[in-house]
Amino acid sequence: MRQTKTLASVQGRFAGAVTGLALLLAALPASAHHMMGGQVPSNGFEGFMSGLAHPVIGLDHLAFVAASGLVAIGAARGWIVPVVFAAAALGGTGLHLQSWDLPFPELMVSGSVVLFGLLLAMGRQLPTVALGAIALVAGLFHGYAYGESIVGAGMVPLTAYLVGFTAIQLTIALGVRGVVQQLAEGSIAQTLRYIGFAIVGAGAAFLASALGA
């Protein structure tokens, strides 16, 4: 009983911390999403580091990346979901670099966070195909947003940037998925619901920020 109460307390604090951090970072200027302070990477190292940083510094992206690994826990071949997302993000960046316009990218990014957060919070287990389809669409918009910080870069920093953000997204998504499965064990459903509520709070904060921009 004591262990259960301790776990619930940790989960509650985690949810509160994530939501509070989301509210704080949602109020930061857009340049906070860019490691180079808004400057285009000029070499391979800068490109790679910027690629690693963008999905982490931008908490809206980070929340969805983590959620993409969590929503498929229990689904057959659930690892496919974050892989589809990462691949689609590459495509979304390519669209931006080709000057294709996607409508309301910030709203779509924030909305995707809310959607996956709701699925976790409600304990809804969609088929892997359905989750993959959502991840595909979301990946295009997240990748489109990533592309903003690399427009105008040369081939070397661009390639390094793509490698960086793909590697960090897969590492985070699959890593979080594995850690939660390992630590939560029998209480996995309750743990995912707590995390889901935190992600919904984060997504709502980002959505409100995007609507007010």
PDB file of C-alpha atoms in Angstrom:
ATOM      1  CA  MET A   1       0.000   0.000   0.000  1.00  0.00           C
ATOM      2  CA  ARG A   2       2.802   2.379   0.924  1.00  0.00           C
ATOM      3  CA  GLN A   3       4.597   1.596  -2.356  1.00  0.00           C
ATOM      4  CA  THR A   4       1.391   2.355  -4.292  1.00  0.00           C
ATOM      5  CA  LYS A   5       0.980   5.715  -2.530  1.00  0.00           C
ATOM      6  CA  THR A   6       4.623   6.552  -3.189  1.00  0.00           C
ATOM      7  CA  LEU A   7       4.237   5.726  -6.881  1.00  0.00           C
ATOM      8  CA  ALA A   8       1.082   7.849  -7.139  1.00  0.00           C
ATOM      9  CA  SER A   9       2.867  10.749  -5.433  1.00  0.00           C
ATOM     10  CA  VAL A  10       5.803  10.535  -7.842  1.00  0.00           C
ATOM     11  CA  GLN A  11       3.441  10.359 -10.818  1.00  0.00           C
ATOM     12  CA  GLY A  12       1.476  13.376  -9.603  1.00  0.00           C
ATOM     13  CA  ARG A  13       4.625  15.438  -9.088  1.00  0.00           C
ATOM     14  CA  PHE A  14       5.885  14.429 -12.519  1.00  0.00           C
ATOM     15  CA  ALA A  15       2.634  15.548 -14.154  1.00  0.00           C
ATOM     16  CA  GLY A  16       2.682  18.858 -12.302  1.00  0.00           C
ATOM     17  CA  ALA A  17       6.325  19.507 -13.156  1.00  0.00           C
ATOM     18  CA  VAL A  18       5.862  18.790 -16.859  1.00  0.00           C
ATOM     19  CA  THR A  19       2.745  20.969 -17.092  1.00  0.00           C
ATOM     20  CA  GLY A  20       4.392  23.830 -15.201  1.00  0.00           C
ATOM     21  CA  LEU A  21       7.481  23.658 -17.394  1.00  0.00           C
ATOM     22  CA  ALA A  22       5.282  23.619 -20.469  1.00  0.00           C
ATOM     23  CA  LEU A  23       3.468  26.771 -19.356  1.00  0.00           C
ATOM     24  CA  LEU A  24       6.792  28.495 -18.747  1.00  0.00           C
ATOM     25  CA  LEU A  25       8.425  27.519 -22.022  1.00  0.00           C
ATOM     26  CA  ALA A  26       5.306  28.180 -24.052  1.00  0.00           C
ATOM     27  CA  ALA A  27       5.718  31.838 -23.131  1.00  0.00           C
ATOM     28  CA  LEU A  28       9.295  31.989 -24.411  1.00  0.00           C
ATOM     29  CA  PRO A  29      10.027  33.549 -27.799  1.00  0.00           C
ATOM     30  CA  ALA A  30      10.219  31.303 -30.860  1.00  0.00           C
ATOM     31  CA  SER A  31      14.004  31.766 -31.086  1.00  0.00           C
ATOM     32  CA  ALA A  32      14.289  29.615 -27.949  1.00  0.00           C
ATOM     33  CA  HIS A  33      13.603  26.647 -30.247  1.00  0.00           C
ATOM     34  CA  HIS A  34      16.889  27.279 -32.044  1.00  0.00           C
ATOM     35  CA  MET A  35      20.228  26.350 -30.525  1.00  0.00           C
ATOM     36  CA  MET A  36      22.043  28.815 -32.800  1.00  0.00           C
ATOM     37  CA  GLY A  37      19.977  31.740 -31.548  1.00  0.00           C
ATOM     38  CA  GLY A  38      18.217  32.113 -34.882  1.00  0.00           C
ATOM     39  CA  GLN A  39      21.434  31.866 -36.926  1.00  0.00           C
ATOM     40  CA  VAL A  40      21.690  29.304 -39.728  1.00  0.00           C
ATOM     41  CA  PRO A  41      24.282  26.554 -38.994  1.00  0.00           C
ATOM     42  CA  SER A  42      27.403  27.095 -41.103  1.00  0.00           C
ATOM     43  CA  ASN A  43      29.194  23.750 -40.760  1.00  0.00           C
ATOM     44  CA  GLY A  44      28.578  20.088 -40.024  1.00  0.00           C
ATOM     45  CA  PHE A  45      29.123  20.358 -36.273  1.00  0.00           C
ATOM     46  CA  GLU A  46      26.738  23.282 -35.898  1.00  0.00           C
ATOM     47  CA  GLY A  47      24.191  21.525 -38.073  1.00  0.00           C
ATOM     48  CA  PHE A  48      24.369  18.301 -36.085  1.00  0.00           C
ATOM     49  CA  MET A  49      24.180  20.055 -32.704  1.00  0.00           C
ATOM     50  CA  SER A  50      21.273  22.208 -33.890  1.00  0.00           C
ATOM     51  CA  GLY A  51      19.493  19.063 -35.102  1.00  0.00           C
ATOM     52  CA  LEU A  52      20.033  17.383 -31.740  1.00  0.00           C
ATOM     53  CA  ALA A  53      18.816  20.433 -29.840  1.00  0.00           C
ATOM     54  CA  HIS A  54      15.716  21.520 -31.751  1.00  0.00           C
ATOM     55  CA  PRO A  55      13.395  18.645 -30.709  1.00  0.00           C
ATOM     56  CA  VAL A  56      14.619  19.013 -27.109  1.00  0.00           C
ATOM     57  CA  ILE A  57      14.651  22.797 -26.669  1.00  0.00           C
ATOM     58  CA  GLY A  58      11.218  23.042 -28.259  1.00  0.00           C
ATOM     59  CA  LEU A  59       9.096  21.431 -25.546  1.00  0.00           C
ATOM     60  CA  ASP A  60       6.117  21.122 -27.896  1.00  0.00           C
ATOM     61  CA  HIS A  61       8.222  18.863 -30.119  1.00  0.00           C
ATOM     62  CA  LEU A  62       9.721  17.045 -27.129  1.00  0.00           C
ATOM     63  CA  ALA A  63       6.287  16.298 -25.661  1.00  0.00           C
ATOM     64  CA  PHE A  64       5.073  14.755 -28.900  1.00  0.00           C
ATOM     65  CA  VAL A  65       8.274  12.796 -29.483  1.00  0.00           C
ATOM     66  CA  ALA A  66       7.942  11.232 -26.029  1.00  0.00           C
ATOM     67  CA  ALA A  67       4.222  10.631 -26.543  1.00  0.00           C
ATOM     68  CA  SER A  68       4.877   8.913 -29.868  1.00  0.00           C
ATOM     69  CA  GLY A  69       6.795   6.250 -28.002  1.00  0.00           C
ATOM     70  CA  LEU A  70       4.251   5.928 -25.196  1.00  0.00           C
ATOM     71  CA  VAL A  71       0.956   5.724 -27.103  1.00  0.00           C
ATOM     72  CA  ALA A  72       1.995   2.479 -28.752  1.00  0.00           C
ATOM     73  CA  ILE A  73       2.917   0.652 -25.555  1.00  0.00           C
ATOM     74  CA  GLY A  74       1.017  -2.617 -25.729  1.00  0.00           C
ATOM     75  CA  ALA A  75       0.352  -2.315 -29.461  1.00  0.00           C
ATOM     76  CA  ALA A  76       1.729  -4.880 -31.887  1.00  0.00           C
ATOM     77  CA  ARG A  77       5.057  -3.641 -33.255  1.00  0.00           C
ATOM     78  CA  GLY A  78       4.455  -0.315 -31.532  1.00  0.00           C
ATOM     79  CA  TRP A  79       8.027   0.826 -32.222  1.00  0.00           C
ATOM     80  CA  ILE A  80       6.829   1.547 -35.754  1.00  0.00           C
ATOM     81  CA  VAL A  81       4.957   4.665 -34.561  1.00  0.00           C
ATOM     82  CA  PRO A  82       8.015   6.771 -33.577  1.00  0.00           C
ATOM     83  CA  VAL A  83       9.891   5.475 -36.638  1.00  0.00           C
ATOM     84  CA  VAL A  84       7.078   6.662 -38.921  1.00  0.00           C
ATOM     85  CA  PHE A  85       7.034  10.005 -37.122  1.00  0.00           C
ATOM     86  CA  ALA A  86      10.800  10.476 -37.522  1.00  0.00           C
ATOM     87  CA  ALA A  87      10.674   9.564 -41.217  1.00  0.00           C
ATOM     88  CA  ALA A  88       7.734  11.915 -41.828  1.00  0.00           C
ATOM     89  CA  ALA A  89       9.610  14.712 -40.054  1.00  0.00           C
ATOM     90  CA  LEU A  90      12.365  14.378 -42.645  1.00  0.00           C
ATOM     91  CA  GLY A  91       9.728  14.752 -45.338  1.00  0.00           C
ATOM     92  CA  GLY A  92       8.238  17.791 -43.609  1.00  0.00           C
ATOM     93  CA  THR A  93      11.630  19.495 -43.482  1.00  0.00           C
ATOM     94  CA  GLY A  94      12.062  18.723 -47.172  1.00  0.00           C
ATOM     95  CA  LEU A  95       8.729  20.392 -47.931  1.00  0.00           C
ATOM     96  CA  HIS A  96       9.837  23.524 -46.093  1.00  0.00           C
ATOM     97  CA  LEU A  97      13.152  23.603 -47.933  1.00  0.00           C
ATOM     98  CA  GLN A  98      11.283  23.278 -51.227  1.00  0.00           C
ATOM     99  CA  SER A  99       9.151  26.296 -50.222  1.00  0.00           C
ATOM    100  CA  TRP A 100       5.950  24.282 -49.956  1.00  0.00           C
ATOM    101  CA  ASP A 101       3.471  25.802 -47.512  1.00  0.00           C
ATOM    102  CA  LEU A 102       1.686  23.702 -44.910  1.00  0.00           C
ATOM    103  CA  PRO A 103      -1.315  25.419 -43.275  1.00  0.00           C
ATOM    104  CA  PHE A 104      -1.142  26.498 -39.628  1.00  0.00           C
ATOM    105  CA  PRO A 105       1.994  24.533 -38.693  1.00  0.00           C
ATOM    106  CA  GLU A 106       2.197  25.798 -35.094  1.00  0.00           C
ATOM    107  CA  LEU A 107      -1.448  24.963 -34.459  1.00  0.00           C
ATOM    108  CA  MET A 108      -1.015  21.505 -35.963  1.00  0.00           C
ATOM    109  CA  VAL A 109       2.092  20.831 -33.864  1.00  0.00           C
ATOM    110  CA  SER A 110       0.318  21.900 -30.664  1.00  0.00           C
ATOM    111  CA  GLY A 111      -2.831  20.018 -31.634  1.00  0.00           C
ATOM    112  CA  SER A 112      -0.872  16.827 -32.190  1.00  0.00           C
ATOM    113  CA  VAL A 113       0.516  17.077 -28.656  1.00  0.00           C
ATOM    114  CA  VAL A 114      -2.998  17.475 -27.244  1.00  0.00           C
ATOM    115  CA  LEU A 115      -4.295  14.532 -29.303  1.00  0.00           C
ATOM    116  CA  PHE A 116      -1.643  12.031 -28.240  1.00  0.00           C
ATOM    117  CA  GLY A 117      -1.889  13.322 -24.666  1.00  0.00           C
ATOM    118  CA  LEU A 118      -5.635  12.680 -24.678  1.00  0.00           C
ATOM    119  CA  LEU A 119      -5.157   9.149 -26.001  1.00  0.00           C
ATOM    120  CA  LEU A 120      -2.770   8.459 -23.115  1.00  0.00           C
ATOM    121  CA  ALA A 121      -4.943  10.155 -20.495  1.00  0.00           C
ATOM    122  CA  MET A 122      -8.079   8.292 -21.619  1.00  0.00           C
ATOM    123  CA  GLY A 123      -6.297   4.968 -21.842  1.00  0.00           C
ATOM    124  CA  ARG A 124      -7.393   4.512 -25.448  1.00  0.00           C
ATOM    125  CA  GLN A 125      -5.344   1.952 -27.377  1.00  0.00           C
ATOM    126  CA  LEU A 126      -5.694   2.539 -31.103  1.00  0.00           C
ATOM    127  CA  PRO A 127      -4.398   0.023 -33.662  1.00  0.00           C
ATOM    128  CA  THR A 128      -0.798   0.527 -34.714  1.00  0.00           C
ATOM    129  CA  VAL A 129      -1.927   1.483 -38.226  1.00  0.00           C
ATOM    130  CA  ALA A 130      -4.124   4.296 -36.890  1.00  0.00           C
ATOM    131  CA  LEU A 131      -1.380   5.567 -34.572  1.00  0.00           C
ATOM    132  CA  GLY A 132       1.086   5.409 -37.452  1.00  0.00           C
ATOM    133  CA  ALA A 133      -1.251   7.466 -39.652  1.00  0.00           C
ATOM    134  CA  ILE A 134      -1.521  10.165 -36.978  1.00  0.00           C
ATOM    135  CA  ALA A 135       2.249  10.089 -36.481  1.00  0.00           C
ATOM    136  CA  LEU A 136       2.741  10.455 -40.245  1.00  0.00           C
ATOM    137  CA  VAL A 137       0.645  13.614 -40.473  1.00  0.00           C
ATOM    138  CA  ALA A 138       2.100  15.034 -37.260  1.00  0.00           C
ATOM    139  CA  GLY A 139       5.632  14.278 -38.445  1.00  0.00           C
ATOM    140  CA  LEU A 140       5.130  16.342 -41.598  1.00  0.00           C
ATOM    141  CA  PHE A 141       4.142  19.383 -39.537  1.00  0.00           C
ATOM    142  CA  HIS A 142       6.826  18.931 -36.879  1.00  0.00           C
ATOM    143  CA  GLY A 143       9.441  18.460 -39.607  1.00  0.00           C
ATOM    144  CA  TYR A 144       8.127  21.523 -41.431  1.00  0.00           C
ATOM    145  CA  ALA A 145       8.683  23.520 -38.229  1.00  0.00           C
ATOM    146  CA  TYR A 146      12.196  22.067 -37.859  1.00  0.00           C
ATOM    147  CA  GLY A 147      13.008  23.229 -41.377  1.00  0.00           C
ATOM    148  CA  GLU A 148      12.712  26.896 -40.424  1.00  0.00           C
ATOM    149  CA  SER A 149      16.076  26.896 -38.640  1.00  0.00           C
ATOM    150  CA  ILE A 150      18.006  25.295 -41.517  1.00  0.00           C
ATOM    151  CA  VAL A 151      16.679  27.267 -44.511  1.00  0.00           C
ATOM    152  CA  GLY A 152      19.625  28.675 -46.433  1.00  0.00           C
ATOM    153  CA  ALA A 153      22.214  26.255 -45.025  1.00  0.00           C
ATOM    154  CA  GLY A 154      24.711  24.399 -47.207  1.00  0.00           C
ATOM    155  CA  MET A 155      24.506  20.682 -47.938  1.00  0.00           C
ATOM    156  CA  VAL A 156      26.923  19.622 -45.165  1.00  0.00           C
ATOM    157  CA  PRO A 157      25.208  21.402 -42.245  1.00  0.00           C
ATOM    158  CA  LEU A 158      21.804  20.479 -43.689  1.00  0.00           C
ATOM    159  CA  THR A 159      22.672  16.775 -43.830  1.00  0.00           C
ATOM    160  CA  ALA A 160      24.132  16.897 -40.324  1.00  0.00           C
ATOM    161  CA  TYR A 161      21.007  18.657 -39.080  1.00  0.00           C
ATOM    162  CA  LEU A 162      18.743  15.968 -40.523  1.00  0.00           C
ATOM    163  CA  VAL A 163      20.870  13.211 -38.996  1.00  0.00           C
ATOM    164  CA  GLY A 164      20.877  14.998 -35.643  1.00  0.00           C
ATOM    165  CA  PHE A 165      17.160  15.549 -35.248  1.00  0.00           C
ATOM    166  CA  THR A 166      16.304  12.084 -36.548  1.00  0.00           C
ATOM    167  CA  ALA A 167      18.712  10.410 -34.124  1.00  0.00           C
ATOM    168  CA  ILE A 168      17.565  12.374 -31.070  1.00  0.00           C
ATOM    169  CA  GLN A 169      13.876  11.823 -31.807  1.00  0.00           C
ATOM    170  CA  LEU A 170      14.252   8.060 -32.138  1.00  0.00           C
ATOM    171  CA  THR A 171      16.461   7.913 -29.048  1.00  0.00           C
ATOM    172  CA  ILE A 172      13.971   9.864 -26.935  1.00  0.00           C
ATOM    173  CA  ALA A 173      10.828   8.122 -28.202  1.00  0.00           C
ATOM    174  CA  LEU A 174      12.157   4.575 -27.942  1.00  0.00           C
ATOM    175  CA  GLY A 175      14.094   5.340 -24.759  1.00  0.00           C
ATOM    176  CA  VAL A 176      11.099   6.829 -22.914  1.00  0.00           C
ATOM    177  CA  ARG A 177       8.966   3.911 -24.081  1.00  0.00           C
ATOM    178  CA  GLY A 178      11.450   1.402 -22.713  1.00  0.00           C
ATOM    179  CA  VAL A 179      12.007   3.221 -19.409  1.00  0.00           C
ATOM    180  CA  VAL A 180       8.297   3.623 -18.650  1.00  0.00           C
ATOM    181  CA  GLN A 181       7.631  -0.028 -19.488  1.00  0.00           C
ATOM    182  CA  GLN A 182      10.481  -1.077 -17.221  1.00  0.00           C
ATOM    183  CA  LEU A 183       9.701   1.166 -14.234  1.00  0.00           C
ATOM    184  CA  ALA A 184       5.909   1.108 -14.241  1.00  0.00           C
ATOM    185  CA  GLU A 185       5.535  -2.661 -14.623  1.00  0.00           C
ATOM    186  CA  GLY A 186       2.102  -3.582 -13.214  1.00  0.00           C
ATOM    187  CA  SER A 187       0.905   0.022 -12.933  1.00  0.00           C
ATOM    188  CA  ILE A 188       1.651   0.870 -16.571  1.00  0.00           C
ATOM    189  CA  ALA A 189      -1.914   1.964 -17.411  1.00  0.00           C
ATOM    190  CA  GLN A 190      -2.121   4.377 -14.473  1.00  0.00           C
ATOM    191  CA  THR A 191       1.354   5.731 -15.163  1.00  0.00           C
ATOM    192  CA  LEU A 192       0.490   6.432 -18.791  1.00  0.00           C
ATOM    193  CA  ARG A 193      -2.676   8.250 -17.724  1.00  0.00           C
ATOM    194  CA  TYR A 194      -0.708  10.549 -15.418  1.00  0.00           C
ATOM    195  CA  ILE A 195       1.784  11.263 -18.165  1.00  0.00           C
ATOM    196  CA  GLY A 196      -1.077  11.766 -20.619  1.00  0.00           C
ATOM    197  CA  PHE A 197      -2.695  14.436 -18.441  1.00  0.00           C
ATOM    198  CA  ALA A 198       0.662  16.216 -18.195  1.00  0.00           C
ATOM    199  CA  ILE A 199       1.090  16.116 -21.976  1.00  0.00           C
ATOM    200  CA  VAL A 200      -2.453  17.428 -22.490  1.00  0.00           C
ATOM    201  CA  GLY A 201      -1.618  20.341 -20.188  1.00  0.00           C
ATOM    202  CA  ALA A 202       1.548  21.015 -22.140  1.00  0.00           C
ATOM    203  CA  GLY A 203      -0.267  20.818 -25.478  1.00  0.00           C
ATOM    204  CA  ALA A 204      -3.013  23.156 -24.255  1.00  0.00           C
ATOM    205  CA  ALA A 205      -0.397  25.709 -23.202  1.00  0.00           C
ATOM    206  CA  PHE A 206       1.317  25.524 -26.594  1.00  0.00           C
ATOM    207  CA  LEU A 207      -2.019  25.721 -28.394  1.00  0.00           C
ATOM    208  CA  ALA A 208      -3.019  28.816 -26.454  1.00  0.00           C
ATOM    209  CA  SER A 209       0.356  30.376 -27.229  1.00  0.00           C
ATOM    210  CA  ALA A 210       0.011  29.584 -30.950  1.00  0.00           C
ATOM    211  CA  LEU A 211      -3.514  31.006 -31.079  1.00  0.00           C
ATOM    212  CA  GLY A 212      -2.353  34.177 -29.358  1.00  0.00           C
ATOM    213  CA  ALA A 213       0.638  34.661 -31.662  1.00  0.00           C
TER     214      ALA A 213
END
